[in-house]
Amino acid sequence: MKSFVNYSETSDFSIHNIPFGVAVFNKEYIACATRIGDIVVDLATLYDFGFLDDVDGLSENVFEAYTLNEFIELGKPVTSAVRLKIQELLLEDSLLAKDEKSIEQCFFELDQVKMLMPVHVPNYTDFYSSEQHARNVGEMFRDPANALLPNWKHLPVGYHGRASSIVVSGTDIHRPKGQTKPKDAPAPVFGPTRQLDFELEMAFIVNRNTEMGESISTEQAEEAIFGLVLFNDWSARDIQAWEYVPLGPFLGKNFASSVSPWVVTLEALEPFRTEGPIQDPAVLPYLTFTGNKHYDISMEVGLTPSHGTEKTLAKTNFRHMYWNMCQQLAHHTVSGCNIEVGDLYASGTISGNSPESFGSMLELSWKGENPVVLNDGQKRSFIEDGDTVTMRGYAQKEGIRVGFGEVVATILPSKV
Amino acid sequence: MKSFVNYSETSDFSIHNIPFGVAVFNKEYIACATRIGDIVVDLATLYDFGFLDDVDGLSENVFEAYTLNEFIELGKPVTSAVRLKIQELLLEDSLLAKDEKSIEQCFFELDQVKMLMPVHVPNYTDFYSSEQHARNVGEMFRDPANALLPNWKHLPVGYHGRASSIVVSGTDIHRPKGQTKPKDAPAPVFGPTRQLDFELEMAFIVNRNTEMGESISTEQAEEAIFGLVLFNDWSARDIQAWEYVPLGPFLGKNFASSVSPWVVTLEALEPFRTEGPIQDPAVLPYLTFTGNKHYDISMEVGLTPSHGTEKTLAKTNFRHMYWNMCQQLAHHTVSGCNIEVGDLYASGTISGNSPESFGSMLELSWKGENPVVLNDGQKRSFIEDGDTVTMRGYAQKEGIRVGFGEVVATILPSKV
């Protein structure tokens, strides 16, 4: 497939991708969008011009919206057909390729565009599904000989996170404040966190509302998953450590999470399916599945200090998950918990087996025992004010590249 | 104060209350409403008739809505003035009292009305703020000698709950399914919970959106709290026990929570302020407060088996909280976590000091060791299919009664 839009071989936004997002065009007009190379396409205007007229089930201009929710809710048969239609329109010699006037009105350069949150997120859940991450945390804080807790290989452990503070890439984050209990101090103290961390994650977004009492099976799950984004689950380790027993993370996580602006569809990731690890012990029947449910997606995280250059801290891969997305969604809903369009389900930190593939500063610096050295010689155990954290992700195979772009955020000092 | 509407002395919905909710009138028309005695008043029509014209800041008919969110977001000065105006209109000899035609169109008997969820809840947090409840749970599952965890008296422990499955009183609940690990079993098993429980709680609803990075002080908190509802935090104890370490409750809670339909404003509860317990050790400065921040609200829970009569299981009081709502909100936001209009913050199970005042079956039956005996001699350690759980709450003082009515739900078998 060759597009009439030129882009570099290393672009995440090839003709094979066709992701969806929400953009402000020329600082004045908001609409749903897609991207090819460095061109952002205004889908609301494309719809108005009639280019999507022959897509069944797309009877209204759902792209004239501040979020993708209405579009996503149309369900796979429609969203998938829309994606294929857009792909066709972006090919050489398409109807659109020859229509200069439409191109002029629908196509925007990156610098004319600001990306917004792609979806309204009614509910957000964070899983804990990378075995190496769970082992690392267990080794550091619990028992190295029994790093994994007894339930870990039987169910995808997860918790409900704070939906209100999920923000799009490019949004600066204020350092959170909270209570911490310094080792051997007689009482807790209050102040800005001294152990601010990122967590390198993927997250999936669902396309439907279900009724309470209903469940989604592993078999049905993919039909309910619209697509994926990169996810930075910011964490304040010292706040978390003092608060989290017995009810889990709270202020240590609820101040912010960052997502990448482009939702990459499951369809675009289809060529990158891969096998997951063998699950031993065998899982309960409701968690069994058939076929390849993992995806081979390279991920990395870099840190740029203020006035400095970016240092790559870790490279990992989404295939390093013990539990796959279908299992996560099946488990989440097996209780009868209903889901809502736009719900976001994050993977948990994705760590590989080697130290260079750990997905958090906590693991990379091993609780601060081995600080990371930046390009200019500065050391980091955790994230400092002025630091910018950038995460990237892409899949590549036989000349096809499909990526997420990046999720980036800079840490500002605490508000007084 | 005397209303031209007659109601019994024991009505929760006296002229001193004036709560807010959302109703379906005559199965066809949805609007915001208030209630006096057994009369539900359609506020959208009352507004249209001009009765609220002289309330400053009420320039649109925010009562023509499916939720209270738009009304609540107007903020205290407006919502408080609206409440006072409605109260005035309901007094003997008011303009409304003499207007039979308006009364006919705005007033509905209870059986002409079905109540809906009063607010859209963007985010839901559950605290764990009753000392006796935390002690009871600690004694049962951890160390009786150190029942309270080290952080408990330093911060109001809480966790993010599932917002999607909060439903209004009267909604039946399907028994949740999930993994449990029977004692001494080699591996977990899957099936309907065998330890379904209620938790008797109050919850408050906030009236504003804040920016990320900002906090709400204990001083500012009351201005941000619109009102309260009764809250039943349904829990599956066996599922929760197996899943909750280390990240907190998940499927054990996310299948359903029930709220009462009428939001009782803080203003209506003003006469019932009372002192809380002395907090020792002293709390950190951001958790200090002045004045009485507790409320004297009697609460009770009853169980009605199918084909049986209601047995009162426990009576307790909202004043039995260690942490008050202002402290909860100040703590929640001190990290910079933003709040949203309609957010719901639940107290955690409210247990008093004596066994008759425990707010959950877990505590009442002490893990099932002492089953509760119902009126017909049946025993209950936990909730069975067909059981109806009813919670009530009211404040009473010097002839003034302000109450919440009830939150009621029946347990249905698991969906297949």
PDB file of N, CA and C in Angstrom, chain A residues 123 149-151 154-155 158-160 162 164-165 167 176-177 179 188 190 212-213 242-248 250-251 254-256 284 286 331-332 334-335 337-340 343 345 415, chain B residues 123 149-151 154-155 158-160 162 164-165 167 176-177 179 188 190 212-213 242-248 250-251 254-256 284 286 331-332 334-335 337-340 343 345 415:
ATOM      1  N   ASN A 123     -14.330   5.334  33.446  1.00  0.00           N
ATOM      2  CA  ASN A 123     -13.741   4.507  34.511  1.00  0.00           C
ATOM      3  C   ASN A 123     -12.349   4.082  34.082  1.00  0.00           C
ATOM      4  N   LEU A 149       2.985 -12.809  45.035  1.00  0.00           N
ATOM      5  CA  LEU A 149       1.970 -13.169  46.035  1.00  0.00           C
ATOM      6  C   LEU A 149       1.170 -14.380  45.545  1.00  0.00           C
ATOM      7  N   PRO A 150       0.516 -15.104  46.460  1.00  0.00           N
ATOM      8  CA  PRO A 150      -0.155 -16.364  46.087  1.00  0.00           C
ATOM      9  C   PRO A 150      -1.216 -16.214  45.004  1.00  0.00           C
ATOM     10  N   ASN A 151      -1.879 -15.052  44.940  1.00  0.00           N
ATOM     11  CA  ASN A 151      -2.954 -14.897  43.954  1.00  0.00           C
ATOM     12  C   ASN A 151      -2.448 -14.523  42.553  1.00  0.00           C
ATOM     13  N   HIS A 154      -2.974 -16.635  39.495  1.00  0.00           N
ATOM     14  CA  HIS A 154      -4.340 -17.155  39.351  1.00  0.00           C
ATOM     15  C   HIS A 154      -5.321 -16.122  38.785  1.00  0.00           C
ATOM     16  N   LEU A 155      -4.999 -14.864  38.951  1.00  0.00           N
ATOM     17  CA  LEU A 155      -5.894 -13.822  38.447  1.00  0.00           C
ATOM     18  C   LEU A 155      -5.078 -12.576  38.111  1.00  0.00           C
ATOM     19  N   GLY A 158      -5.624  -6.256  39.838  1.00  0.00           N
ATOM     20  CA  GLY A 158      -5.853  -4.888  39.379  1.00  0.00           C
ATOM     21  C   GLY A 158      -6.553  -4.078  40.452  1.00  0.00           C
ATOM     22  N   TYR A 159      -6.667  -2.781  40.190  1.00  0.00           N
ATOM     23  CA  TYR A 159      -7.374  -1.900  41.128  1.00  0.00           C
ATOM     24  C   TYR A 159      -7.976  -0.757  40.335  1.00  0.00           C
ATOM     25  N   HIS A 160      -8.982  -0.139  40.925  1.00  0.00           N
ATOM     26  CA  HIS A 160      -9.619   1.010  40.298  1.00  0.00           C
ATOM     27  C   HIS A 160      -8.764   2.241  40.529  1.00  0.00           C
ATOM     28  N   ARG A 162      -7.943   6.582  39.481  1.00  0.00           N
ATOM     29  CA  ARG A 162      -8.672   7.848  39.442  1.00  0.00           C
ATOM     30  C   ARG A 162      -8.823   8.312  38.002  1.00  0.00           C
ATOM     31  N   SER A 164     -10.400  11.074  36.896  1.00  0.00           N
ATOM     32  CA  SER A 164     -10.446  12.534  36.669  1.00  0.00           C
ATOM     33  C   SER A 164      -9.098  13.114  36.272  1.00  0.00           C
ATOM     34  N   SER A 165      -8.025  12.479  36.699  1.00  0.00           N
ATOM     35  CA  SER A 165      -6.700  13.080  36.502  1.00  0.00           C
ATOM     36  C   SER A 165      -5.913  12.427  35.367  1.00  0.00           C
ATOM     37  N   VAL A 167      -4.666  12.729  31.783  1.00  0.00           N
ATOM     38  CA  VAL A 167      -4.468  13.883  30.897  1.00  0.00           C
ATOM     39  C   VAL A 167      -3.691  13.458  29.656  1.00  0.00           C
ATOM     40  N   PRO A 176       3.225  15.924  43.235  1.00  0.00           N
ATOM     41  CA  PRO A 176       2.203  15.764  44.280  1.00  0.00           C
ATOM     42  C   PRO A 176       2.786  15.895  45.682  1.00  0.00           C
ATOM     43  N   LYS A 177       1.908  16.300  46.591  1.00  0.00           N
ATOM     44  CA  LYS A 177       2.261  16.349  48.006  1.00  0.00           C
ATOM     45  C   LYS A 177       1.507  15.244  48.737  1.00  0.00           C
ATOM     46  N   GLN A 179       1.505  12.585  52.616  1.00  0.00           N
ATOM     47  CA  GLN A 179       2.159  12.054  53.819  1.00  0.00           C
ATOM     48  C   GLN A 179       3.141  10.975  53.436  1.00  0.00           C
ATOM     49  N   PRO A 188       4.681  10.326  60.695  1.00  0.00           N
ATOM     50  CA  PRO A 188       4.758  10.727  59.292  1.00  0.00           C
ATOM     51  C   PRO A 188       4.992  12.229  59.151  1.00  0.00           C
ATOM     52  N   PHE A 190       4.716  15.667  56.184  1.00  0.00           N
ATOM     53  CA  PHE A 190       3.960  16.113  55.012  1.00  0.00           C
ATOM     54  C   PHE A 190       4.845  16.952  54.098  1.00  0.00           C
ATOM     55  N   MET A 212     -25.150  -4.295  34.211  1.00  0.00           N
ATOM     56  CA  MET A 212     -24.651  -4.893  35.444  1.00  0.00           C
ATOM     57  C   MET A 212     -25.104  -6.350  35.525  1.00  0.00           C
ATOM     58  N   GLY A 213     -24.208  -7.197  36.001  1.00  0.00           N
ATOM     59  CA  GLY A 213     -24.533  -8.617  36.108  1.00  0.00           C
ATOM     60  C   GLY A 213     -24.038  -9.410  34.917  1.00  0.00           C
ATOM     61  N   TRP A 242       3.461   4.400  52.328  1.00  0.00           N
ATOM     62  CA  TRP A 242       2.877   4.666  53.655  1.00  0.00           C
ATOM     63  C   TRP A 242       1.367   4.442  53.683  1.00  0.00           C
ATOM     64  N   GLU A 243       0.709   4.632  52.543  1.00  0.00           N
ATOM     65  CA  GLU A 243      -0.754   4.613  52.536  1.00  0.00           C
ATOM     66  C   GLU A 243      -1.375   3.286  52.097  1.00  0.00           C
ATOM     67  N   TYR A 244      -0.627   2.435  51.368  1.00  0.00           N
ATOM     68  CA  TYR A 244      -1.303   1.438  50.524  1.00  0.00           C
ATOM     69  C   TYR A 244      -1.800   0.183  51.242  1.00  0.00           C
ATOM     70  N   VAL A 245      -1.377  -0.045  52.462  1.00  0.00           N
ATOM     71  CA  VAL A 245      -1.912  -1.191  53.194  1.00  0.00           C
ATOM     72  C   VAL A 245      -3.064  -0.713  54.080  1.00  0.00           C
ATOM     73  N   PRO A 246      -4.254  -1.266  54.012  1.00  0.00           N
ATOM     74  CA  PRO A 246      -4.632  -2.477  53.285  1.00  0.00           C
ATOM     75  C   PRO A 246      -5.436  -2.236  51.999  1.00  0.00           C
ATOM     76  N   LEU A 247      -5.744  -0.992  51.628  1.00  0.00           N
ATOM     77  CA  LEU A 247      -6.731  -0.814  50.557  1.00  0.00           C
ATOM     78  C   LEU A 247      -6.148  -0.405  49.205  1.00  0.00           C
ATOM     79  N   GLY A 248      -4.823  -0.402  49.093  1.00  0.00           N
ATOM     80  CA  GLY A 248      -4.220  -0.164  47.789  1.00  0.00           C
ATOM     81  C   GLY A 248      -3.791   1.270  47.561  1.00  0.00           C
ATOM     82  N   PHE A 250      -3.551   5.122  46.462  1.00  0.00           N
ATOM     83  CA  PHE A 250      -4.577   6.170  46.518  1.00  0.00           C
ATOM     84  C   PHE A 250      -3.910   7.492  46.100  1.00  0.00           C
ATOM     85  N   LEU A 251      -3.433   8.293  47.055  1.00  0.00           N
ATOM     86  CA  LEU A 251      -2.782   9.556  46.669  1.00  0.00           C
ATOM     87  C   LEU A 251      -1.465   9.329  45.932  1.00  0.00           C
ATOM     88  N   ASN A 254      -3.137   9.135  42.349  1.00  0.00           N
ATOM     89  CA  ASN A 254      -4.326   9.830  41.819  1.00  0.00           C
ATOM     90  C   ASN A 254      -4.089  11.251  41.337  1.00  0.00           C
ATOM     91  N   PHE A 255      -2.855  11.738  41.429  1.00  0.00           N
ATOM     92  CA  PHE A 255      -2.585  13.127  41.031  1.00  0.00           C
ATOM     93  C   PHE A 255      -2.489  13.292  39.521  1.00  0.00           C
ATOM     94  N   ALA A 256      -2.137  12.219  38.793  1.00  0.00           N
ATOM     95  CA  ALA A 256      -2.042  12.322  37.328  1.00  0.00           C
ATOM     96  C   ALA A 256      -1.684  10.989  36.687  1.00  0.00           C
ATOM     97  N   LEU A 284      -8.084 -20.789  35.658  1.00  0.00           N
ATOM     98  CA  LEU A 284      -9.470 -21.255  35.739  1.00  0.00           C
ATOM     99  C   LEU A 284     -10.135 -21.103  34.364  1.00  0.00           C
ATOM    100  N   TYR A 286     -12.645 -19.658  33.074  1.00  0.00           N
ATOM    101  CA  TYR A 286     -13.104 -18.349  32.562  1.00  0.00           C
ATOM    102  C   TYR A 286     -11.935 -17.476  32.090  1.00  0.00           C
ATOM    103  N   HIS A 331     -11.757 -11.081  33.373  1.00  0.00           N
ATOM    104  CA  HIS A 331     -11.694 -11.106  34.838  1.00  0.00           C
ATOM    105  C   HIS A 331     -12.461  -9.916  35.430  1.00  0.00           C
ATOM    106  N   HIS A 332     -12.228  -8.733  34.877  1.00  0.00           N
ATOM    107  CA  HIS A 332     -12.829  -7.508  35.410  1.00  0.00           C
ATOM    108  C   HIS A 332     -14.350  -7.594  35.451  1.00  0.00           C
ATOM    109  N   VAL A 334     -16.208 -10.502  35.238  1.00  0.00           N
ATOM    110  CA  VAL A 334     -16.796 -11.786  35.640  1.00  0.00           C
ATOM    111  C   VAL A 334     -17.637 -11.630  36.905  1.00  0.00           C
ATOM    112  N   SER A 335     -17.376 -10.564  37.654  1.00  0.00           N
ATOM    113  CA  SER A 335     -18.168 -10.276  38.860  1.00  0.00           C
ATOM    114  C   SER A 335     -19.538  -9.715  38.502  1.00  0.00           C
ATOM    115  N   CYS A 337     -19.468  -6.679  36.956  1.00  0.00           N
ATOM    116  CA  CYS A 337     -19.149  -5.247  36.843  1.00  0.00           C
ATOM    117  C   CYS A 337     -19.412  -4.790  35.410  1.00  0.00           C
ATOM    118  N   ASN A 338     -20.210  -3.750  35.254  1.00  0.00           N
ATOM    119  CA  ASN A 338     -20.500  -3.233  33.916  1.00  0.00           C
ATOM    120  C   ASN A 338     -19.390  -2.305  33.423  1.00  0.00           C
ATOM    121  N   ILE A 339     -19.197  -2.277  32.122  1.00  0.00           N
ATOM    122  CA  ILE A 339     -18.190  -1.382  31.532  1.00  0.00           C
ATOM    123  C   ILE A 339     -18.903  -0.284  30.748  1.00  0.00           C
ATOM    124  N   GLU A 340     -18.170   0.796  30.469  1.00  0.00           N
ATOM    125  CA  GLU A 340     -18.746   1.937  29.754  1.00  0.00           C
ATOM    126  C   GLU A 340     -17.829   2.352  28.606  1.00  0.00           C
ATOM    127  N   ASP A 343     -14.007   3.560  28.729  1.00  0.00           N
ATOM    128  CA  ASP A 343     -13.260   3.027  29.872  1.00  0.00           C
ATOM    129  C   ASP A 343     -11.847   2.692  29.439  1.00  0.00           C
ATOM    130  N   TYR A 345      -8.295   0.679  30.450  1.00  0.00           N
ATOM    131  CA  TYR A 345      -7.734  -0.418  31.239  1.00  0.00           C
ATOM    132  C   TYR A 345      -6.239  -0.504  30.964  1.00  0.00           C
ATOM    133  N   LYS A 415       2.371  22.883  43.546  1.00  0.00           N
ATOM    134  CA  LYS A 415       1.706  24.168  43.778  1.00  0.00           C
ATOM    135  C   LYS A 415       1.770  24.449  45.274  1.00  0.00           C
TER     136      LYS A 415
ATOM    137  N   ASN B 123     -16.544  10.146  39.533  1.00  0.00           N
ATOM    138  CA  ASN B 123     -15.520   9.418  40.292  1.00  0.00           C
ATOM    139  C   ASN B 123     -16.088   9.045  41.646  1.00  0.00           C
ATOM    140  N   LEU B 149      -3.870  -0.601  61.644  1.00  0.00           N
ATOM    141  CA  LEU B 149      -2.575  -0.508  60.966  1.00  0.00           C
ATOM    142  C   LEU B 149      -1.898   0.820  61.315  1.00  0.00           C
ATOM    143  N   PRO B 150      -0.573   0.887  61.163  1.00  0.00           N
ATOM    144  CA  PRO B 150       0.172   2.073  61.622  1.00  0.00           C
ATOM    145  C   PRO B 150      -0.278   3.393  61.000  1.00  0.00           C
ATOM    146  N   ASN B 151      -0.772   3.343  59.742  1.00  0.00           N
ATOM    147  CA  ASN B 151      -1.160   4.604  59.090  1.00  0.00           C
ATOM    148  C   ASN B 151      -2.562   5.087  59.489  1.00  0.00           C
ATOM    149  N   HIS B 154      -3.256   8.377  61.177  1.00  0.00           N
ATOM    150  CA  HIS B 154      -2.536   9.522  60.604  1.00  0.00           C
ATOM    151  C   HIS B 154      -3.190  10.058  59.340  1.00  0.00           C
ATOM    152  N   LEU B 155      -3.943   9.211  58.679  1.00  0.00           N
ATOM    153  CA  LEU B 155      -4.593   9.672  57.448  1.00  0.00           C
ATOM    154  C   LEU B 155      -5.892   8.886  57.240  1.00  0.00           C
ATOM    155  N   GLY B 158      -8.281   5.388  52.207  1.00  0.00           N
ATOM    156  CA  GLY B 158      -9.351   5.276  51.219  1.00  0.00           C
ATOM    157  C   GLY B 158      -8.836   4.629  49.955  1.00  0.00           C
ATOM    158  N   TYR B 159      -9.754   4.348  49.046  1.00  0.00           N
ATOM    159  CA  TYR B 159      -9.360   3.772  47.752  1.00  0.00           C
ATOM    160  C   TYR B 159     -10.388   4.195  46.714  1.00  0.00           C
ATOM    161  N   HIS B 160      -9.970   4.139  45.467  1.00  0.00           N
ATOM    162  CA  HIS B 160     -10.872   4.471  44.378  1.00  0.00           C
ATOM    163  C   HIS B 160     -11.774   3.276  44.101  1.00  0.00           C
ATOM    164  N   ARG B 162     -15.448   1.667  41.937  1.00  0.00           N
ATOM    165  CA  ARG B 162     -15.959   1.607  40.575  1.00  0.00           C
ATOM    166  C   ARG B 162     -17.205   2.485  40.442  1.00  0.00           C
ATOM    167  N   SER B 164     -19.043   3.035  37.688  1.00  0.00           N
ATOM    168  CA  SER B 164     -20.067   2.601  36.726  1.00  0.00           C
ATOM    169  C   SER B 164     -21.200   1.818  37.364  1.00  0.00           C
ATOM    170  N   SER B 165     -20.923   1.151  38.454  1.00  0.00           N
ATOM    171  CA  SER B 165     -21.913   0.231  39.019  1.00  0.00           C
ATOM    172  C   SER B 165     -22.621   0.800  40.250  1.00  0.00           C
ATOM    173  N   VAL B 167     -25.788   2.346  41.678  1.00  0.00           N
ATOM    174  CA  VAL B 167     -27.182   2.353  41.221  1.00  0.00           C
ATOM    175  C   VAL B 167     -28.100   2.895  42.311  1.00  0.00           C
ATOM    176  N   PRO B 176     -22.613 -11.533  42.672  1.00  0.00           N
ATOM    177  CA  PRO B 176     -21.397 -11.552  41.851  1.00  0.00           C
ATOM    178  C   PRO B 176     -20.702 -12.908  41.875  1.00  0.00           C
ATOM    179  N   LYS B 177     -19.987 -13.150  40.790  1.00  0.00           N
ATOM    180  CA  LYS B 177     -19.150 -14.353  40.704  1.00  0.00           C
ATOM    181  C   LYS B 177     -17.684 -13.940  40.778  1.00  0.00           C
ATOM    182  N   GLN B 179     -13.339 -15.462  41.775  1.00  0.00           N
ATOM    183  CA  GLN B 179     -12.413 -16.454  42.347  1.00  0.00           C
ATOM    184  C   GLN B 179     -12.397 -16.335  43.852  1.00  0.00           C
ATOM    185  N   PRO B 188      -7.465 -21.901  43.860  1.00  0.00           N
ATOM    186  CA  PRO B 188      -8.723 -21.153  43.924  1.00  0.00           C
ATOM    187  C   PRO B 188      -9.819 -21.825  43.111  1.00  0.00           C
ATOM    188  N   PHE B 190     -13.888 -21.098  41.190  1.00  0.00           N
ATOM    189  CA  PHE B 190     -14.703 -20.042  40.608  1.00  0.00           C
ATOM    190  C   PHE B 190     -16.180 -20.300  40.861  1.00  0.00           C
ATOM    191  N   MET B 212      -6.146  20.210  38.305  1.00  0.00           N
ATOM    192  CA  MET B 212      -5.105  19.312  38.800  1.00  0.00           C
ATOM    193  C   MET B 212      -3.992  20.135  39.451  1.00  0.00           C
ATOM    194  N   GLY B 213      -3.479  19.626  40.548  1.00  0.00           N
ATOM    195  CA  GLY B 213      -2.424  20.338  41.269  1.00  0.00           C
ATOM    196  C   GLY B 213      -2.971  21.176  42.416  1.00  0.00           C
ATOM    197  N   TRP B 242      -9.321 -13.020  48.758  1.00  0.00           N
ATOM    198  CA  TRP B 242      -8.331 -13.674  47.901  1.00  0.00           C
ATOM    199  C   TRP B 242      -7.615 -12.687  46.985  1.00  0.00           C
ATOM    200  N   GLU B 243      -8.295 -11.601  46.627  1.00  0.00           N
ATOM    201  CA  GLU B 243      -7.734 -10.709  45.611  1.00  0.00           C
ATOM    202  C   GLU B 243      -7.023  -9.477  46.167  1.00  0.00           C
ATOM    203  N   TYR B 244      -7.304  -9.071  47.409  1.00  0.00           N
ATOM    204  CA  TYR B 244      -7.027  -7.675  47.785  1.00  0.00           C
ATOM    205  C   TYR B 244      -5.576  -7.343  48.137  1.00  0.00           C
ATOM    206  N   VAL B 245      -4.743  -8.335  48.338  1.00  0.00           N
ATOM    207  CA  VAL B 245      -3.334  -8.043  48.594  1.00  0.00           C
ATOM    208  C   VAL B 245      -2.565  -8.158  47.282  1.00  0.00           C
ATOM    209  N   PRO B 246      -1.830  -7.143  46.828  1.00  0.00           N
ATOM    210  CA  PRO B 246      -1.503  -5.915  47.543  1.00  0.00           C
ATOM    211  C   PRO B 246      -2.254  -4.667  47.088  1.00  0.00           C
ATOM    212  N   LEU B 247      -3.134  -4.728  46.094  1.00  0.00           N
ATOM    213  CA  LEU B 247      -3.615  -3.480  45.503  1.00  0.00           C
ATOM    214  C   LEU B 247      -5.034  -3.089  45.909  1.00  0.00           C
ATOM    215  N   GLY B 248      -5.616  -3.801  46.861  1.00  0.00           N
ATOM    216  CA  GLY B 248      -6.906  -3.374  47.404  1.00  0.00           C
ATOM    217  C   GLY B 248      -8.091  -4.084  46.788  1.00  0.00           C
ATOM    218  N   PHE B 250     -11.280  -5.103  44.574  1.00  0.00           N
ATOM    219  CA  PHE B 250     -11.488  -4.964  43.121  1.00  0.00           C
ATOM    220  C   PHE B 250     -12.825  -5.631  42.785  1.00  0.00           C
ATOM    221  N   LEU B 251     -12.820  -6.900  42.372  1.00  0.00           N
ATOM    222  CA  LEU B 251     -14.084  -7.570  42.055  1.00  0.00           C
ATOM    223  C   LEU B 251     -14.958  -7.767  43.293  1.00  0.00           C
ATOM    224  N   ASN B 254     -16.742  -4.226  42.996  1.00  0.00           N
ATOM    225  CA  ASN B 254     -17.097  -3.439  41.810  1.00  0.00           C
ATOM    226  C   ASN B 254     -18.384  -3.863  41.104  1.00  0.00           C
ATOM    227  N   PHE B 255     -19.060  -4.863  41.620  1.00  0.00           N
ATOM    228  CA  PHE B 255     -20.281  -5.349  40.953  1.00  0.00           C
ATOM    229  C   PHE B 255     -21.489  -4.452  41.237  1.00  0.00           C
ATOM    230  N   ALA B 256     -21.490  -3.722  42.350  1.00  0.00           N
ATOM    231  CA  ALA B 256     -22.618  -2.832  42.653  1.00  0.00           C
ATOM    232  C   ALA B 256     -22.402  -2.053  43.945  1.00  0.00           C
ATOM    233  N   LEU B 284      -1.536  15.797  61.211  1.00  0.00           N
ATOM    234  CA  LEU B 284      -0.682  16.771  60.533  1.00  0.00           C
ATOM    235  C   LEU B 284      -1.490  18.045  60.250  1.00  0.00           C
ATOM    236  N   TYR B 286      -2.342  19.833  57.762  1.00  0.00           N
ATOM    237  CA  TYR B 286      -3.313  19.919  56.677  1.00  0.00           C
ATOM    238  C   TYR B 286      -4.614  19.172  56.997  1.00  0.00           C
ATOM    239  N   HIS B 331      -7.648  15.515  52.513  1.00  0.00           N
ATOM    240  CA  HIS B 331      -6.631  14.493  52.269  1.00  0.00           C
ATOM    241  C   HIS B 331      -6.654  14.052  50.806  1.00  0.00           C
ATOM    242  N   HIS B 332      -7.836  13.798  50.283  1.00  0.00           N
ATOM    243  CA  HIS B 332      -7.975  13.282  48.913  1.00  0.00           C
ATOM    244  C   HIS B 332      -7.321  14.214  47.898  1.00  0.00           C
ATOM    245  N   VAL B 334      -5.020  16.692  48.589  1.00  0.00           N
ATOM    246  CA  VAL B 334      -3.740  17.312  48.962  1.00  0.00           C
ATOM    247  C   VAL B 334      -2.631  16.891  47.993  1.00  0.00           C
ATOM    248  N   SER B 335      -2.835  15.785  47.306  1.00  0.00           N
ATOM    249  CA  SER B 335      -1.872  15.322  46.304  1.00  0.00           C
ATOM    250  C   SER B 335      -1.946  16.157  45.029  1.00  0.00           C
ATOM    251  N   CYS B 337      -4.908  15.899  43.347  1.00  0.00           N
ATOM    252  CA  CYS B 337      -5.967  15.180  42.624  1.00  0.00           C
ATOM    253  C   CYS B 337      -7.160  16.117  42.428  1.00  0.00           C
ATOM    254  N   ASN B 338      -7.592  16.261  41.190  1.00  0.00           N
ATOM    255  CA  ASN B 338      -8.746  17.133  40.910  1.00  0.00           C
ATOM    256  C   ASN B 338     -10.059  16.410  41.177  1.00  0.00           C
ATOM    257  N   ILE B 339     -11.062  17.174  41.559  1.00  0.00           N
ATOM    258  CA  ILE B 339     -12.393  16.600  41.780  1.00  0.00           C
ATOM    259  C   ILE B 339     -13.349  17.093  40.697  1.00  0.00           C
ATOM    260  N   GLU B 340     -14.474  16.398  40.540  1.00  0.00           N
ATOM    261  CA  GLU B 340     -15.448  16.755  39.519  1.00  0.00           C
ATOM    262  C   GLU B 340     -16.855  16.795  40.122  1.00  0.00           C
ATOM    263  N   ASP B 343     -18.909  13.908  41.963  1.00  0.00           N
ATOM    264  CA  ASP B 343     -18.062  12.889  42.615  1.00  0.00           C
ATOM    265  C   ASP B 343     -18.696  12.465  43.924  1.00  0.00           C
ATOM    266  N   TYR B 345     -18.104  10.473  47.582  1.00  0.00           N
ATOM    267  CA  TYR B 345     -17.094  10.058  48.548  1.00  0.00           C
ATOM    268  C   TYR B 345     -17.791   9.376  49.710  1.00  0.00           C
ATOM    269  N   LYS B 415     -26.301 -14.127  37.275  1.00  0.00           N
ATOM    270  CA  LYS B 415     -26.661 -14.417  35.890  1.00  0.00           C
ATOM    271  C   LYS B 415     -25.799 -15.584  35.441  1.00  0.00           C
TER     272      LYS B 415
END
